[in-house]
CSV table of C-alpha atoms and ligand atoms in Angstrom, one decimal:
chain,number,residue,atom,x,y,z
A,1,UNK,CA,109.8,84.6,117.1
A,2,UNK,CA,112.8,87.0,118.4
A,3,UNK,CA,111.7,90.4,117.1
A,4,UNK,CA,114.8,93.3,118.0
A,5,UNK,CA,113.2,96.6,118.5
A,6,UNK,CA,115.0,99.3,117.5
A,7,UNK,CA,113.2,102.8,117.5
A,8,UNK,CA,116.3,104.9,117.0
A,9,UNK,CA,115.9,109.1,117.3
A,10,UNK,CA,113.1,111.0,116.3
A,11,UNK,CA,110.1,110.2,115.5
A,12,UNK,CA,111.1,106.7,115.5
A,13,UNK,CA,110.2,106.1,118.9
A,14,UNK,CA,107.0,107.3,118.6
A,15,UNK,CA,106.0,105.2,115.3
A,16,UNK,CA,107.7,102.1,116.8
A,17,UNK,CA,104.9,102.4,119.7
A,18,UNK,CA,102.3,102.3,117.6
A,19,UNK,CA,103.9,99.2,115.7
A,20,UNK,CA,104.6,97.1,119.1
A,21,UNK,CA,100.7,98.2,120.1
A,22,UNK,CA,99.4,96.3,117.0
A,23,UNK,CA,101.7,93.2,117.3
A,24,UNK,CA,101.1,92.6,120.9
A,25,UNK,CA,97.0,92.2,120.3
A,26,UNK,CA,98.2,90.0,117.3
A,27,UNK,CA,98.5,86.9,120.4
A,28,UNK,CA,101.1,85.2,118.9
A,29,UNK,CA,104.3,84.2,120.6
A,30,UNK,CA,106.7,87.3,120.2
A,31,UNK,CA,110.1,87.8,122.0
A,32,UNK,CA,110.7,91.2,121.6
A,33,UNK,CA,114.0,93.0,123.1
A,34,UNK,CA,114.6,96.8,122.5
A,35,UNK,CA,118.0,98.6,122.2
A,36,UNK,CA,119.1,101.9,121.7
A,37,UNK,CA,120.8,102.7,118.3
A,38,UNK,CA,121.8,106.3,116.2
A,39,UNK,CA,122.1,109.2,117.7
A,40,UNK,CA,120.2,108.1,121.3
A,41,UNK,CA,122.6,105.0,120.8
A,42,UNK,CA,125.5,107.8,120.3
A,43,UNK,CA,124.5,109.9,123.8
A,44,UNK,CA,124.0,106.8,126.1
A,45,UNK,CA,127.0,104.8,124.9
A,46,UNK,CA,129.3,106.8,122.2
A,47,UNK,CA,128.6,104.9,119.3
A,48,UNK,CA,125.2,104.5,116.6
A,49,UNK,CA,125.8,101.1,116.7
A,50,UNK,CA,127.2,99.9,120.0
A,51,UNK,CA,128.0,96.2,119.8
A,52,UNK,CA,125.5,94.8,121.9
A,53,UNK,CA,122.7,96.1,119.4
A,54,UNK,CA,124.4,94.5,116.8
A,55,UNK,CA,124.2,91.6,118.1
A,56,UNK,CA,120.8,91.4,119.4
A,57,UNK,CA,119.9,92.1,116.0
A,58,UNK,CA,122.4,89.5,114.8
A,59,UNK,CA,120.8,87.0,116.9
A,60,UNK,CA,117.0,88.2,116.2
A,61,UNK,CA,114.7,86.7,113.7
A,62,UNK,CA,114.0,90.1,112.7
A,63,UNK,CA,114.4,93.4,113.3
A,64,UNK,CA,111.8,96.2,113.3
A,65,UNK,CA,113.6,99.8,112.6
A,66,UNK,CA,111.9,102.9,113.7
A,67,UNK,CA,114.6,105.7,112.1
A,68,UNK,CA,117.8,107.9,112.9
A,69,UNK,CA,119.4,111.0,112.7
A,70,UNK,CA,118.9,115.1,114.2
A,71,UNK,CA,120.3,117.7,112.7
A,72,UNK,CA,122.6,118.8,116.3
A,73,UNK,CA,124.5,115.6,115.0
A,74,UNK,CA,125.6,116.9,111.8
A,75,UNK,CA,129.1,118.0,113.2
A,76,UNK,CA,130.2,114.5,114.2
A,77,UNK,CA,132.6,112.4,112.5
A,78,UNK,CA,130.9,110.9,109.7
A,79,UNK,CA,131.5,107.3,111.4
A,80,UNK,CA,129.9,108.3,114.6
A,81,UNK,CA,126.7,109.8,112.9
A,82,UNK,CA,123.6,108.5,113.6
A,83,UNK,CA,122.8,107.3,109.7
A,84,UNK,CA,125.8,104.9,110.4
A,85,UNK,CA,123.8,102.7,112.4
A,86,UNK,CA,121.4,101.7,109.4
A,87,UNK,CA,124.4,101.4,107.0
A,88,UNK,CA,126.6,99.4,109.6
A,89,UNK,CA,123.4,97.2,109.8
A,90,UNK,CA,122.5,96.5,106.6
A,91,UNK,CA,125.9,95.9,106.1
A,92,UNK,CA,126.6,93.6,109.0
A,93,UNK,CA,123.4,91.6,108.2
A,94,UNK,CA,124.1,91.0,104.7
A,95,UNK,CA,120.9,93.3,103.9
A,96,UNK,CA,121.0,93.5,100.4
A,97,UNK,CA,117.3,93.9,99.1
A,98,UNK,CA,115.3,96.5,100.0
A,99,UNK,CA,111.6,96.0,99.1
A,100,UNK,CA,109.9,99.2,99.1
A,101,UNK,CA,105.6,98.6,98.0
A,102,UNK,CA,104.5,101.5,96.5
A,103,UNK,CA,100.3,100.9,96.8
A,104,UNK,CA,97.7,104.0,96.9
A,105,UNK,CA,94.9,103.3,99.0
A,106,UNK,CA,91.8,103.7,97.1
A,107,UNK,CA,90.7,106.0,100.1
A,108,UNK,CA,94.4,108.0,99.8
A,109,UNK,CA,93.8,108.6,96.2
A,110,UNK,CA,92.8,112.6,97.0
A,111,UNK,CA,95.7,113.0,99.1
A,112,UNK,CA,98.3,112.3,96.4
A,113,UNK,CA,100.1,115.2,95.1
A,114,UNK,CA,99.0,113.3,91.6
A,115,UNK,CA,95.5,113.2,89.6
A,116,UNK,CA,93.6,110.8,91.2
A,117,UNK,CA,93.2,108.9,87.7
A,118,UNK,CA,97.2,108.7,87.9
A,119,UNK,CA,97.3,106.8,91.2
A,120,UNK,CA,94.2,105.0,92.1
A,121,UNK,CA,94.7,101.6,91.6
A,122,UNK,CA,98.6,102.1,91.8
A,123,UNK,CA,100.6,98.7,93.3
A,124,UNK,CA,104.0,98.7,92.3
A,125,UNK,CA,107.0,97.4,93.9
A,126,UNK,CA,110.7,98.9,93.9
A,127,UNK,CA,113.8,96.6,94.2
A,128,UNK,CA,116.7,99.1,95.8
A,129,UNK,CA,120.0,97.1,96.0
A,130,UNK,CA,121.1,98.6,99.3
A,131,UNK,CA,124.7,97.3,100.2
A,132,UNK,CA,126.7,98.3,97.1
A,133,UNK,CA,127.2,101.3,94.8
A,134,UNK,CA,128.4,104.7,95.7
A,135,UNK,CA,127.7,104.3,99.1
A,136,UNK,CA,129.8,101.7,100.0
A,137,UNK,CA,132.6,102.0,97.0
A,138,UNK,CA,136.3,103.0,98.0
A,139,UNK,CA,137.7,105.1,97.7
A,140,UNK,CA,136.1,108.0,98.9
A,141,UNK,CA,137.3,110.9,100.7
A,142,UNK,CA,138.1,114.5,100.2
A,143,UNK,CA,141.5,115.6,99.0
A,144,UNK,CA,143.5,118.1,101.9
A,145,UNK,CA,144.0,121.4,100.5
A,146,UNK,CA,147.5,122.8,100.0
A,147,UNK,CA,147.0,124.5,103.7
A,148,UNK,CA,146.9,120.5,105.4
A,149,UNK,CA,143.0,121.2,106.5
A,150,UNK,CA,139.8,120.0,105.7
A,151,UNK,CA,137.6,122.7,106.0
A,152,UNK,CA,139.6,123.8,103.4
A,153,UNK,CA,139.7,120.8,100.6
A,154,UNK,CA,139.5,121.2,97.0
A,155,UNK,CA,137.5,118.1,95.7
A,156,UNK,CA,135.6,115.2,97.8
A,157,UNK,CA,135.1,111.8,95.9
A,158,UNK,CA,133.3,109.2,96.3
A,159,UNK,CA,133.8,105.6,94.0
A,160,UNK,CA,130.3,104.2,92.6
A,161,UNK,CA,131.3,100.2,91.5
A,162,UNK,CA,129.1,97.3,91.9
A,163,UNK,CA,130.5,93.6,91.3
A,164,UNK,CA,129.0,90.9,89.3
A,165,UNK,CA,128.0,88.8,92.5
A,166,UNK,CA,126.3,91.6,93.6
A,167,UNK,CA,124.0,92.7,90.7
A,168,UNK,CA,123.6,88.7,90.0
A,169,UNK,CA,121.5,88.2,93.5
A,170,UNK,CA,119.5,91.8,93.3
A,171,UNK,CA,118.9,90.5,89.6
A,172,UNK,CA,117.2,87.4,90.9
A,173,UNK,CA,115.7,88.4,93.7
A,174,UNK,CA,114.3,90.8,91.4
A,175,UNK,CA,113.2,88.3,88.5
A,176,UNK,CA,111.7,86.1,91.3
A,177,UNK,CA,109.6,88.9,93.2
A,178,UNK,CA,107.8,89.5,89.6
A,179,UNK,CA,107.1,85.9,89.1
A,180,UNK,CA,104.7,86.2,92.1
A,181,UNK,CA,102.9,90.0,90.5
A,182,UNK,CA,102.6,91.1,86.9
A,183,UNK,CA,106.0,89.4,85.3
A,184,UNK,CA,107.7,92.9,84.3
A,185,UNK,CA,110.9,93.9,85.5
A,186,UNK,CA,112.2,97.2,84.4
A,187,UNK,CA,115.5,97.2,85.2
A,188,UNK,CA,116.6,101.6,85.8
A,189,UNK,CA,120.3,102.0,84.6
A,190,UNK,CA,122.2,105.5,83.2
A,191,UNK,CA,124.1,102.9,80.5
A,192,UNK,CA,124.9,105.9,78.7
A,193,UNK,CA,126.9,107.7,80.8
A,194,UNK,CA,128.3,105.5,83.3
A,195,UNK,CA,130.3,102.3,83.3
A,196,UNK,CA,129.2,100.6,86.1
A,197,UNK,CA,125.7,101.3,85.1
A,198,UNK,CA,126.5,99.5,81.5
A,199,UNK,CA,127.9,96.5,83.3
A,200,UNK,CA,124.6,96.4,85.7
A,201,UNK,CA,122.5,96.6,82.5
A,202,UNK,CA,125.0,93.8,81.2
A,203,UNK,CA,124.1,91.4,83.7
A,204,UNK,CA,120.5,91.9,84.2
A,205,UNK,CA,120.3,91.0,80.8
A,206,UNK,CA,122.5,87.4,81.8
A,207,UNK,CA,120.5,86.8,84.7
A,208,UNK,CA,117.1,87.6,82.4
A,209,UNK,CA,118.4,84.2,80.5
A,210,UNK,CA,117.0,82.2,83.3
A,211,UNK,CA,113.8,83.9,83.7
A,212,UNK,CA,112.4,83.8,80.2
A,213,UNK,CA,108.5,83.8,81.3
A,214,UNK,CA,109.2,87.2,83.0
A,215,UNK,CA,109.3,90.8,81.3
A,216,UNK,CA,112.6,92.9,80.9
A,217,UNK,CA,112.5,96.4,80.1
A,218,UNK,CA,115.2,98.8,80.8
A,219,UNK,CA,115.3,102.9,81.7
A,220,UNK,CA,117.5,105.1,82.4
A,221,UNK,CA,117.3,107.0,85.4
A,222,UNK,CA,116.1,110.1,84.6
A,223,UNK,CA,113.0,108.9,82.1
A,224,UNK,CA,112.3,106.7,84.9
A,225,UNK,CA,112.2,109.7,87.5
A,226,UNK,CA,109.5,111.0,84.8
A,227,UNK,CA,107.7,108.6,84.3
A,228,UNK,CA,107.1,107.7,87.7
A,229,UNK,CA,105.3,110.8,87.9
A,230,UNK,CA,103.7,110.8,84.5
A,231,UNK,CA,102.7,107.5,84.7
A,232,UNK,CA,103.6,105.7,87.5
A,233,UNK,CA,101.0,102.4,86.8
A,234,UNK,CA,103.0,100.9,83.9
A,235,UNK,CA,105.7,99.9,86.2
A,236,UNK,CA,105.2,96.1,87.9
A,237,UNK,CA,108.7,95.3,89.4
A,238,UNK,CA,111.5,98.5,89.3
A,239,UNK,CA,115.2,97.2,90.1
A,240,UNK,CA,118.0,99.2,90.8
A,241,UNK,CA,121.2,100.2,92.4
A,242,UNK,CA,121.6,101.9,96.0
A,243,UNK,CA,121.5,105.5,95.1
A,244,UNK,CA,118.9,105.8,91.9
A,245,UNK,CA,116.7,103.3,94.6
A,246,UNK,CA,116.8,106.0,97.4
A,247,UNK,CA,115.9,108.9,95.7
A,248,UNK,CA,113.3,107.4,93.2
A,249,UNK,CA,111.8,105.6,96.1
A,250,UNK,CA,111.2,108.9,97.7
A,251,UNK,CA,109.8,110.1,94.4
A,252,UNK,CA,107.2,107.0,94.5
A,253,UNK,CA,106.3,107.3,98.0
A,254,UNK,CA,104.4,111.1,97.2
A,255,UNK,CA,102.6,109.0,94.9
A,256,UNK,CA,101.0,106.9,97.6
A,257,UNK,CA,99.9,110.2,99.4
A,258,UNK,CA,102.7,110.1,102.1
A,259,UNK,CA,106.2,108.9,103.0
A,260,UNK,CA,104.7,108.1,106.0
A,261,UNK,CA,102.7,105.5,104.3
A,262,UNK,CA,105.6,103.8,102.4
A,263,UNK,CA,106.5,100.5,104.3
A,264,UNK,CA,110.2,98.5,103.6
A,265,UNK,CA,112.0,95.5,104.1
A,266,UNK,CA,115.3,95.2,103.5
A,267,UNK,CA,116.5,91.4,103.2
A,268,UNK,CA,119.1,89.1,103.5
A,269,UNK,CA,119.5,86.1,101.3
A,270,UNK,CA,117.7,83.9,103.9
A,271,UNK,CA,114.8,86.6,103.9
A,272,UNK,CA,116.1,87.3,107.2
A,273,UNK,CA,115.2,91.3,107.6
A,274,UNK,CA,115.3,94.3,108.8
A,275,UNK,CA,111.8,96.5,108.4
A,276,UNK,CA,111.4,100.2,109.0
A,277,UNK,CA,109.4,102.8,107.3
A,278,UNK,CA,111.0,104.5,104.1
A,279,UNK,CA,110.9,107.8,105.9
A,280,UNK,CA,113.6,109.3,108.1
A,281,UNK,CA,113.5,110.3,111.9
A,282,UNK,CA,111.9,113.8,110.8
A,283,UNK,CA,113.0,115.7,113.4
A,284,UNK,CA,111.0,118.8,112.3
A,285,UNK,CA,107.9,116.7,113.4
A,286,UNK,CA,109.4,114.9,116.2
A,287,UNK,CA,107.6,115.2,119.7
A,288,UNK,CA,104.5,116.8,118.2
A,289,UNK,CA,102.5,113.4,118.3
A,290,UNK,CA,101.6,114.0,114.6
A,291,UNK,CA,103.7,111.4,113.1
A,292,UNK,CA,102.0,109.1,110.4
A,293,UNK,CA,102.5,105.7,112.5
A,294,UNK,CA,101.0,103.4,109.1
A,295,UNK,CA,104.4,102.9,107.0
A,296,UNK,CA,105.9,101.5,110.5
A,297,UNK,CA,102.8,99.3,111.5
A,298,UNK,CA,102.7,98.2,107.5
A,299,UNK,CA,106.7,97.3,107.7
A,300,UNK,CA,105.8,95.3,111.1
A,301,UNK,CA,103.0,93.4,108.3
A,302,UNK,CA,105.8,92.9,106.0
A,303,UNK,CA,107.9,91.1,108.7
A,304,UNK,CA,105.2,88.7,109.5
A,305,UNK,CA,105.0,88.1,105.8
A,306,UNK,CA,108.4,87.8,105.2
A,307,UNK,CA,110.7,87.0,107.9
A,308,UNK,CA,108.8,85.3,110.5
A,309,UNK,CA,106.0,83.2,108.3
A,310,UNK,CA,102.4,84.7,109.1
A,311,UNK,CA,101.1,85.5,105.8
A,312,UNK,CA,97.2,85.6,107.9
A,313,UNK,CA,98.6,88.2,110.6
A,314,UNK,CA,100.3,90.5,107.9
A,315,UNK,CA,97.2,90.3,105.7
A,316,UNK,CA,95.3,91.5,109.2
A,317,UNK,CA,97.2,94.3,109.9
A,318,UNK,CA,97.0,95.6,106.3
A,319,UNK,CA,93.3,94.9,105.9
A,320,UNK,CA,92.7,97.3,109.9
A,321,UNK,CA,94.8,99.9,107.8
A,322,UNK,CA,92.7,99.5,105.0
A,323,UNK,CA,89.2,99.7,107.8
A,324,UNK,CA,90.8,102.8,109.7
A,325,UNK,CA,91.6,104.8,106.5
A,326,UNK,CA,87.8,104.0,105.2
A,327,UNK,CA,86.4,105.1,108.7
A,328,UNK,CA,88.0,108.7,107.3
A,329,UNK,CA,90.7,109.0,110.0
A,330,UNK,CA,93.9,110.5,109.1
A,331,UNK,CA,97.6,112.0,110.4
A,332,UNK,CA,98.4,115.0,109.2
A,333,UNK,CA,100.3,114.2,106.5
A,334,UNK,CA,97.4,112.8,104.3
A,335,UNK,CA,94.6,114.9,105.8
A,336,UNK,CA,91.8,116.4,103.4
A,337,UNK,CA,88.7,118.5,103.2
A,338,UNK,CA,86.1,116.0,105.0
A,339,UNK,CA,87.9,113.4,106.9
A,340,UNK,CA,89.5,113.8,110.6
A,341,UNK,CA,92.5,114.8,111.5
A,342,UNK,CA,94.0,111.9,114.4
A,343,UNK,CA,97.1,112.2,116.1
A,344,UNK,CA,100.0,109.2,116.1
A,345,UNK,CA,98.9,107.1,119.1
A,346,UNK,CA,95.0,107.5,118.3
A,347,UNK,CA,96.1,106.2,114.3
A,348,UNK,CA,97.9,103.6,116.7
A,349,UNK,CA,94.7,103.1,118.7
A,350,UNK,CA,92.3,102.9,115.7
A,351,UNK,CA,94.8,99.8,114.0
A,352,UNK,CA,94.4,98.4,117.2
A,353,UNK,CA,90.5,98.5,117.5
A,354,UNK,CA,90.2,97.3,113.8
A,355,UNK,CA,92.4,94.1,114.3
A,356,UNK,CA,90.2,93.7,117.2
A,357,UNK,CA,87.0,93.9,115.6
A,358,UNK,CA,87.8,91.5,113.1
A,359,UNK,CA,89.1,89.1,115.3
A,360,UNK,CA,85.9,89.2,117.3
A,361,UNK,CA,84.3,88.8,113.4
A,362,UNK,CA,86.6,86.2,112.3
A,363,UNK,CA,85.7,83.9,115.5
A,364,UNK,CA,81.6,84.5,115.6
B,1,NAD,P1,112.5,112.6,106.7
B,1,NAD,O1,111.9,111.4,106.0
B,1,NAD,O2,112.8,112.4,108.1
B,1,NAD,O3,111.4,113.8,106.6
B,1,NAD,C1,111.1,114.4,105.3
B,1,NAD,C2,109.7,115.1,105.5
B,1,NAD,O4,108.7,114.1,105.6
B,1,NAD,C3,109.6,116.0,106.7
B,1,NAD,O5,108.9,117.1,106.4
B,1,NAD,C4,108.9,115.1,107.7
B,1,NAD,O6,108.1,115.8,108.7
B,1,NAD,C5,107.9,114.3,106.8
B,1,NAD,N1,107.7,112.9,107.3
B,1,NAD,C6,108.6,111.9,107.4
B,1,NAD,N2,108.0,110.9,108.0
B,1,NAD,C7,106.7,111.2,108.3
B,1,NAD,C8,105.7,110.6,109.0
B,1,NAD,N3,105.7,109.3,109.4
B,1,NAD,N4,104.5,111.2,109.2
B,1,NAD,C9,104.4,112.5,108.7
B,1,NAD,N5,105.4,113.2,108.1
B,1,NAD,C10,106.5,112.5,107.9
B,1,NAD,O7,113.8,113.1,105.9
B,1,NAD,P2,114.8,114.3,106.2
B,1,NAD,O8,114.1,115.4,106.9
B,1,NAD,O9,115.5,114.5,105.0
B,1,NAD,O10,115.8,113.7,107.3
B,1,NAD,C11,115.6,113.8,108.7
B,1,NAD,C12,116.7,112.9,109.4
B,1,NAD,O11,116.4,111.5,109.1
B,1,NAD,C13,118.1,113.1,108.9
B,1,NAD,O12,119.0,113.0,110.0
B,1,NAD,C14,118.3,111.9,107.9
B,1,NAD,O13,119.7,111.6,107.8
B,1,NAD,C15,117.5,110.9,108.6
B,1,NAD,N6,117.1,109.8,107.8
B,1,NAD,C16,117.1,108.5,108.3
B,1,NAD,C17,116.6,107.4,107.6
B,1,NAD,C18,116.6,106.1,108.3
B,1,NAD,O14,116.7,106.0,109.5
B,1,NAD,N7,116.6,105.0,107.6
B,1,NAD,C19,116.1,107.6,106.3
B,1,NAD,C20,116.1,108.9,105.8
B,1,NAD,C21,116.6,110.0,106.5
């Protein structure tokens, strides 16, 4: 199992420690290589994405993704910005599913910025299509003002388009992933005012022809923004394009208590994958040791799960998160009144003991 490690700027090497910690008491047979990528990627070698991380990750059964990006890279060239390095991979690799769980721990249920009644119990599952749409449509660019400069340009544009091929495979992926949960699938469109939204809505509903034992629902973006606050349980499976997934995926993750909880993968159509915590490389954080470390140890569960074929692992890891919240231990970020506030590498440390002790169960 050839695992590429690829902690990126921030806060991402610190989470990605934790991660590694966990899979190397896990005693199964791991190949794991690390590489620089974003904006560390950018200082050693003067690129996000130098080739040789490419294609270790190319080459790689997986890859586990700590994050990118720091704000004293804002002035680069867009293309040699540390964010580049998780589009150029996704692209690269074909990602084009994003699975992003959206579960409340029954012991996380206080620390939601929602009533408890809203959450507890909460287990639903967004489906972002991740290479298409907006961020990848051309063109895109900003138009030079009359003076010939950019700092002085009139409009910026960019082209939001999705192709048939490409709302076809989320669409299934989609339809399939539901077959395995509750058998809903609401598919979040804005039909009314945009085309390419229409045509996504369009072919869901072709696709839906195949699947006739599942649910279809659709929303438009905005109810669905509400209601995943209002009432977030009466979603199963939510499907749709790149930018409605990222921001309403952020939007869900406050309902599990913390961003920092909120695993991903992002897959290929071989379930191939790249895993990384929904969050970003929070710089304002970074160095501190405060970091919530679960969303990256979760994503490494996910990978055993889907990418490298150890369902028991992944359901160990998740069950010592599950043991470490109950023992009251918590980051920061999803501290309250009465439990005990842990740094990064002892939440690390605690995942570690947990998996431990039930190893030591599991054999007596
Ligand atoms: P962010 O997700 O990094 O941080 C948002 C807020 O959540 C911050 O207050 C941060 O402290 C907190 N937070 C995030 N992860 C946490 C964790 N594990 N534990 C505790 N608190 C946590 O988003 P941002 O501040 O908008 O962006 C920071 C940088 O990250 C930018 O350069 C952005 O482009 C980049 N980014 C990268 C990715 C990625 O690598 N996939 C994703 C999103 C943002």
């Amino acid at each position: 199992m050839k695992i590429a490690v690829l902690p990126g700027d921030g806060i991402g090497t610190e989470i990605v420690a934790e991660a590694l910690k966990v899979l190397n008491v896990l005693d199964l047979p791991f190949e794991l290589e690390t590489a620089l990528v974003g904006g560390a990627a950018f200082d050693a070698h003067g690129h996000p994405l130098p080739d040789a991380t490419l294609q270790l990750a190319k080459d790689a059964d997986a890859v586990l993704f700590g994050a990118v990006g720091d704000w004293k890279y804002d002035t680069l060239d867009r293309p040699l910005r540390p964010e580049q390095a998780i589009l150029g991979l996704r692209k690269h690799l074909g990602l084009f599913a994003n699975f992003r769980p959206a579960i409340c721990y029954p012991q996380l249920t206080d620390a939601s910025s929602l009533k408890p009644e809203l959450v507890a119990g909460l287990d639903i599952l967004i489906i972002r299509e991740l290479t298409g749409d907006i961020y990848f449509g051309q063109p895109r660019g900003r138009r030079i003002a009359t003076d010939g400069h950019f700092p002085g340009a009139e409009e910026a544009f960019d082209t939001m388009r999705y192709s048939r091929p490409e709302i076809e495979r989320i669409a299934h992926v989609a339809f399939q992933a539901a077959r395995k949960r509750g058998s809903r699938v609401t598919s979040v469109d804005k039909a009314n005012v945009l085309e390419t939204f229409q045509f996504w809505k369009d072919v869901m509903i072709d696709v839906h022809a195949d699947y006739p034992d599942v649910a279809l629902d659709h929303m438009y973006v905005d109810n669905a923004a509400m209601q995943l606050v209002k009432a977030p349980k009466k979603f199963d499976v939510l499907v749709t394009g790149n930018m409605f997934g990222d921001i309403l995926s952020d939007a869900a993750a406050m309902l599990t208590g913390s961003i920092g909880m909120l695993p991903s993968a992002s897959l290929d159509k071989n379930n191939k994958g790249l895993y990384e915590p929904s969050h970003g490389s929070a710089p304002d954080i970074a160095g501190k040791g405060i970091a919530n470390p679960l969303a990256t140890i979760l994503s490494a569960a996910m990978m055993l799960k889907f990418s490298l074929n150890q369902p028991e692992a992944a359901a160990r890891i998740e069950a010592a998160v599950s043991a470490v919240l109950s023992q009251g231990l918590r980051t920061a970020d999803i501290w309250s009144e009465g439990t005990q506030r842990v740094g990064t590498s002892a939440m690390g440390d605690a995942v570690v003991a947990a998996l431990t002790a039930s190893n030591t169960t599991l054999k007596s």
